[in-house]
Coordinates of C-alpha atoms in Angstrom, one line a residue:
E25 CA 10.4 -29.0 -0.2
G26 CA 12.7 -26.5 1.5
M27 CA 10.5 -24.0 0.0
Y28 CA 8.1 -21.4 1.4
I29 CA 5.1 -19.8 -0.1
D30 CA 3.8 -16.8 1.6
G31 CA 0.6 -16.0 -0.1
C32 CA 0.1 -12.8 2.1
A33 CA 3.2 -10.5 1.7
H34 CA 5.5 -11.1 -1.6
W35 CA 7.2 -8.0 -0.4
I36 CA 7.2 -5.6 2.6
V37 CA 6.9 -1.3 2.0
G38 CA 9.5 0.3 4.6
T39 CA 12.0 -2.6 4.6
N40 CA 14.9 0.4 3.0
P41 CA 16.5 2.3 6.4
K42 CA 16.2 5.8 4.8
S43 CA 11.9 5.0 4.2
D44 CA 9.8 7.0 6.7
L45 CA 8.3 3.5 7.7
F46 CA 11.7 1.3 8.5
P47 CA 11.9 3.2 11.9
L48 CA 8.0 2.1 12.6
W49 CA 8.5 -1.6 11.8
K50 CA 11.4 -2.0 14.2
H51 CA 9.6 -0.5 16.9
V52 CA 6.6 -2.8 16.8
G53 CA 9.1 -5.7 16.2
A54 CA 8.6 -6.9 12.7
F55 CA 12.0 -6.9 12.4
D56 CA 15.4 -5.8 13.6
E57 CA 19.2 -5.7 12.6
H58 CA 19.5 -9.2 13.3
T59 CA 16.7 -10.1 10.6
H60 CA 17.9 -10.5 6.6
I61 CA 16.3 -8.6 4.2
Y62 CA 16.4 -9.7 0.6
P63 CA 16.2 -6.8 -1.5
A64 CA 13.4 -7.3 -4.6
E65 CA 15.3 -8.5 -8.0
Y66 CA 12.2 -8.1 -10.4
L67 CA 8.9 -7.7 -9.0
T68 CA 7.7 -10.7 -11.3
V69 CA 7.9 -12.3 -14.6
F70 CA 5.0 -12.2 -17.0
Q71 CA 4.5 -14.8 -19.8
T72 CA 3.0 -12.9 -23.3
P73 CA 2.3 -14.4 -26.3
H74 CA 5.6 -12.6 -27.8
G75 CA 8.1 -14.2 -24.8
D76 CA 8.6 -13.6 -21.1
F77 CA 9.2 -10.3 -19.6
S78 CA 11.0 -9.8 -16.3
F79 CA 9.6 -6.7 -14.5
D80 CA 12.8 -5.7 -13.6
A81 CA 13.1 -3.6 -9.6
D82 CA 16.1 -2.0 -11.3
F83 CA 14.1 1.0 -12.8
P84 CA 16.5 2.5 -14.9
R85 CA 17.1 -1.1 -16.6
L86 CA 13.3 -1.6 -16.9
E87 CA 12.6 1.6 -18.9
K88 CA 15.6 0.8 -21.0
E89 CA 13.9 -2.4 -22.1
M90 CA 10.6 -1.6 -22.2
L91 CA 11.7 1.1 -24.8
R92 CA 13.6 -1.3 -26.4
R93 CA 10.6 -3.7 -26.4
Y94 CA 7.7 -1.7 -27.1
P95 CA 8.9 1.5 -29.3
E96 CA 5.7 1.9 -30.5
D97 CA 4.5 3.4 -27.1
I98 CA 7.5 5.5 -26.6
K99 CA 5.7 8.1 -25.4
P100 CA 3.3 7.0 -22.9
I101 CA 6.6 4.8 -21.3
R102 CA 8.4 7.8 -20.8
K103 CA 5.4 9.3 -19.5
M104 CA 4.5 7.0 -17.0
F105 CA 8.4 6.7 -15.8
R106 CA 8.2 10.2 -15.4
T107 CA 4.9 10.2 -12.9
I108 CA 6.8 6.7 -11.2
R109 CA 9.9 9.1 -10.2
H110 CA 7.0 12.0 -8.8
Y111 CA 5.5 9.3 -6.7
Q112 CA 9.2 8.5 -4.9
T113 CA 8.7 12.1 -3.5
V114 CA 5.8 10.5 -1.3
R115 CA 6.1 10.3 2.2
I116 CA 4.3 8.9 5.3
P117 CA 3.7 10.6 8.6
V118 CA 4.5 7.9 10.9
K119 CA 5.5 10.4 13.5
K120 CA 2.5 12.6 13.7
P121 CA -1.0 12.5 12.1
L122 CA -1.7 15.1 9.5
E123 CA -4.3 16.8 11.6
Q124 CA -1.8 17.1 14.8
M125 CA 0.6 18.9 12.2
N126 CA 0.4 23.0 13.0
P127 CA 0.1 25.1 9.9
F128 CA 4.5 25.3 9.4
S129 CA 4.4 21.5 10.2
L130 CA 2.2 20.5 7.6
L131 CA 3.5 22.8 4.9
A132 CA 6.9 21.7 5.7
F133 CA 5.8 17.8 5.2
A134 CA 3.9 18.7 2.3
L135 CA 6.4 20.7 0.3
P136 CA 8.6 18.4 -1.1
M137 CA 5.3 15.8 -2.1
I138 CA 4.1 18.4 -4.7
P139 CA 5.2 16.3 -7.8
M140 CA 3.7 13.4 -6.2
A141 CA 0.4 15.3 -5.3
L142 CA -0.3 16.7 -9.1
S143 CA 0.3 13.1 -10.4
M144 CA -2.2 11.9 -7.8
Q145 CA -4.5 14.2 -8.6
K146 CA -4.4 13.3 -12.4
Y147 CA -4.8 9.7 -12.2
K148 CA -6.6 8.8 -8.9
H149 CA -10.0 8.9 -10.6
V150 CA -8.5 6.9 -14.0
S151 CA -8.9 3.2 -14.1
L152 CA -6.2 0.8 -14.7
N153 CA -8.2 -0.1 -17.8
R154 CA -8.9 3.1 -18.8
Y155 CA -5.1 4.0 -18.0
T156 CA -4.0 1.3 -20.4
E157 CA -6.0 2.2 -23.5
R158 CA -2.9 4.8 -24.1
F159 CA -0.6 2.0 -24.8
H160 CA -1.0 0.7 -28.5
N161 CA 1.3 -3.0 -27.4
P162 CA -1.4 -5.5 -26.2
D163 CA 1.2 -6.8 -24.4
L164 CA 2.0 -4.3 -22.2
A165 CA -1.4 -3.2 -21.8
N166 CA -2.3 -6.8 -20.2
I167 CA 1.1 -6.3 -18.2
L168 CA -0.1 -3.5 -16.5
T169 CA -3.4 -4.5 -15.5
R170 CA -2.0 -7.8 -14.6
F171 CA -0.6 -6.4 -11.2
L172 CA -4.0 -5.0 -9.9
E173 CA -7.8 -5.6 -11.4
G174 CA -8.5 -3.2 -14.0
N175 CA -10.9 -1.5 -12.0
Y176 CA -8.5 -0.3 -9.6
N177 CA -7.2 3.1 -9.7
S178 CA -4.0 4.1 -11.6
H179 CA -3.1 6.0 -8.5
S180 CA -2.4 2.6 -6.6
L181 CA 0.0 1.2 -9.4
F182 CA 2.1 4.1 -9.1
Y183 CA 2.5 3.6 -5.6
V184 CA 3.5 0.1 -5.6
L185 CA 5.9 0.9 -8.4
Q186 CA 7.4 3.8 -6.8
A187 CA 8.2 1.7 -3.6
F188 CA 10.3 -0.4 -5.8
A189 CA 11.6 2.2 -7.2
S190 CA 12.9 3.4 -4.2
G191 CA 14.4 0.0 -3.4
D192 CA 11.5 0.1 -0.5
A193 CA 10.1 -3.2 -1.3
G194 CA 12.2 -6.1 0.2
V195 CA 11.6 -9.9 1.0
V196 CA 11.7 -10.3 4.4
E197 CA 13.4 -13.2 6.0
G198 CA 10.8 -15.5 6.7
G199 CA 7.9 -14.2 5.3
S200 CA 4.7 -12.6 7.1
L201 CA 4.1 -15.2 9.4
K202 CA 7.8 -14.6 11.2
M203 CA 7.2 -11.0 10.7
L204 CA 3.8 -11.6 12.7
L205 CA 5.1 -13.6 15.5
R206 CA 7.9 -11.4 16.0
I207 CA 4.9 -8.8 16.6
V208 CA 3.4 -10.8 18.8
D209 CA 6.7 -11.3 20.8
R210 CA 6.8 -7.3 21.2
Y211 CA 3.5 -6.9 22.1
R212 CA 3.4 -9.4 24.8
S213 CA 6.6 -8.3 26.2
L214 CA 5.1 -5.0 27.1
G215 CA 2.1 -6.5 28.3
G216 CA -0.2 -6.6 26.0
K217 CA -3.0 -9.4 25.9
L218 CA -4.2 -11.0 22.6
Y219 CA -8.2 -12.8 22.0
L220 CA -7.9 -15.2 19.6
H221 CA -10.9 -16.5 17.9
S222 CA -12.9 -13.9 19.6
P223 CA -15.2 -12.0 17.0
V224 CA -16.0 -8.7 17.4
K225 CA -20.4 -8.0 17.4
K226 CA -20.1 -4.2 18.4
I227 CA -17.6 -1.3 19.3
V228 CA -19.2 -0.1 22.6
T229 CA -19.8 3.9 22.3
S230 CA -20.7 6.4 24.9
G231 CA -21.8 9.6 22.9
K232 CA -19.5 10.3 20.6
R233 CA -16.4 8.4 22.3
A234 CA -15.2 4.4 21.9
T235 CA -15.1 3.1 24.9
G236 CA -14.5 -0.7 24.4
I237 CA -15.9 -3.7 22.2
L238 CA -18.2 -6.5 22.4
L239 CA -17.6 -10.0 21.5
E240 CA -19.9 -12.7 20.3
D241 CA -19.6 -14.8 23.4
G242 CA -21.1 -11.8 25.1
R243 CA -17.3 -10.7 26.6
T244 CA -17.1 -6.4 26.7
I245 CA -13.5 -5.3 26.7
P246 CA -13.0 -2.0 28.1
A247 CA -10.5 0.2 26.1
D248 CA -9.3 3.7 26.4
Y249 CA -8.9 3.8 22.6
V250 CA -10.4 1.6 19.8
I251 CA -8.4 0.6 17.0
S252 CA -10.4 -0.7 13.7
A253 CA -8.0 -2.4 11.6
V254 CA -11.5 -3.8 9.8
D255 CA -13.1 -2.9 6.2
M256 CA -13.9 0.6 7.0
H257 CA -17.6 -0.3 5.7
H258 CA -18.1 -3.2 8.0
A259 CA -16.7 -0.5 11.3
I260 CA -19.2 2.2 10.0
Y261 CA -21.9 0.0 9.1
D262 CA -21.9 -3.3 11.4
L263 CA -19.6 -2.5 14.6
L264 CA -21.2 1.3 15.0
G265 CA -24.3 0.0 14.0
D266 CA -24.8 3.0 11.3
Q267 CA -24.8 5.6 14.1
Y268 CA -22.2 8.0 12.7
Q269 CA -22.4 9.2 9.4
D270 CA -18.9 10.2 7.9
E271 CA -19.8 12.0 4.9
Y272 CA -16.3 10.9 3.3
Y273 CA -16.3 7.3 3.5
H274 CA -20.2 7.6 2.2
L275 CA -18.8 9.2 -0.9
R276 CA -15.8 6.7 -1.2
F277 CA -18.0 3.4 -1.0
K278 CA -20.3 5.1 -3.8
N279 CA -17.8 6.0 -6.1
Q280 CA -14.9 3.2 -6.1
L281 CA -12.3 4.8 -8.2
D282 CA -12.2 8.2 -6.2

């Protein structure tokens, strides 16, 4: 009683006022200056055969604890935290999409991320199962593969860990439900309309342009822009009827580790 268990968002990336996402979250109404954001004290606590291990959100302290607890893995542990620091240079192009940047803006945006880009090229094809083979202690390997499924690429793990290391993964007051309701209020205050319990049958197109959506109940809703927020496979092969081939996603669907 008195507890709220959030099965959607345990923490939210972009809660640090210095992050790229913070002003975007405020703009859409997810939270404002009156919303309390609790800084994460730890990611989670793992039970291991040799006692509980708290994955501290204070990463210098976490690194020291790992080195103390798993001395046989000093080298891979130090390399892992060095990679996390590289990933902390990541930025998100929230103000303008990359394809709309001129060469000078793109260069200025990308240069600070070189450490992350080099690490990403190294790890984006490496599954978590394969990555954890370098650790000698089975407890440590098991801890890392419990964040994500073992067939995920290790790049995803490093992105999550850098958010915590940067203090950019706080817990928003009220959880994901209150965030959603605040966004809905913001959307409706601007004249937006929600169609609830209205499955989309297809995206209506004219030539190479999306012009609206067709609902399962037969209603057609015209639109200047159609933003798909569903699984890309469903969008391309079901909602668009496989009319538009995209080589990039076709390759991604064939190889999930890319």
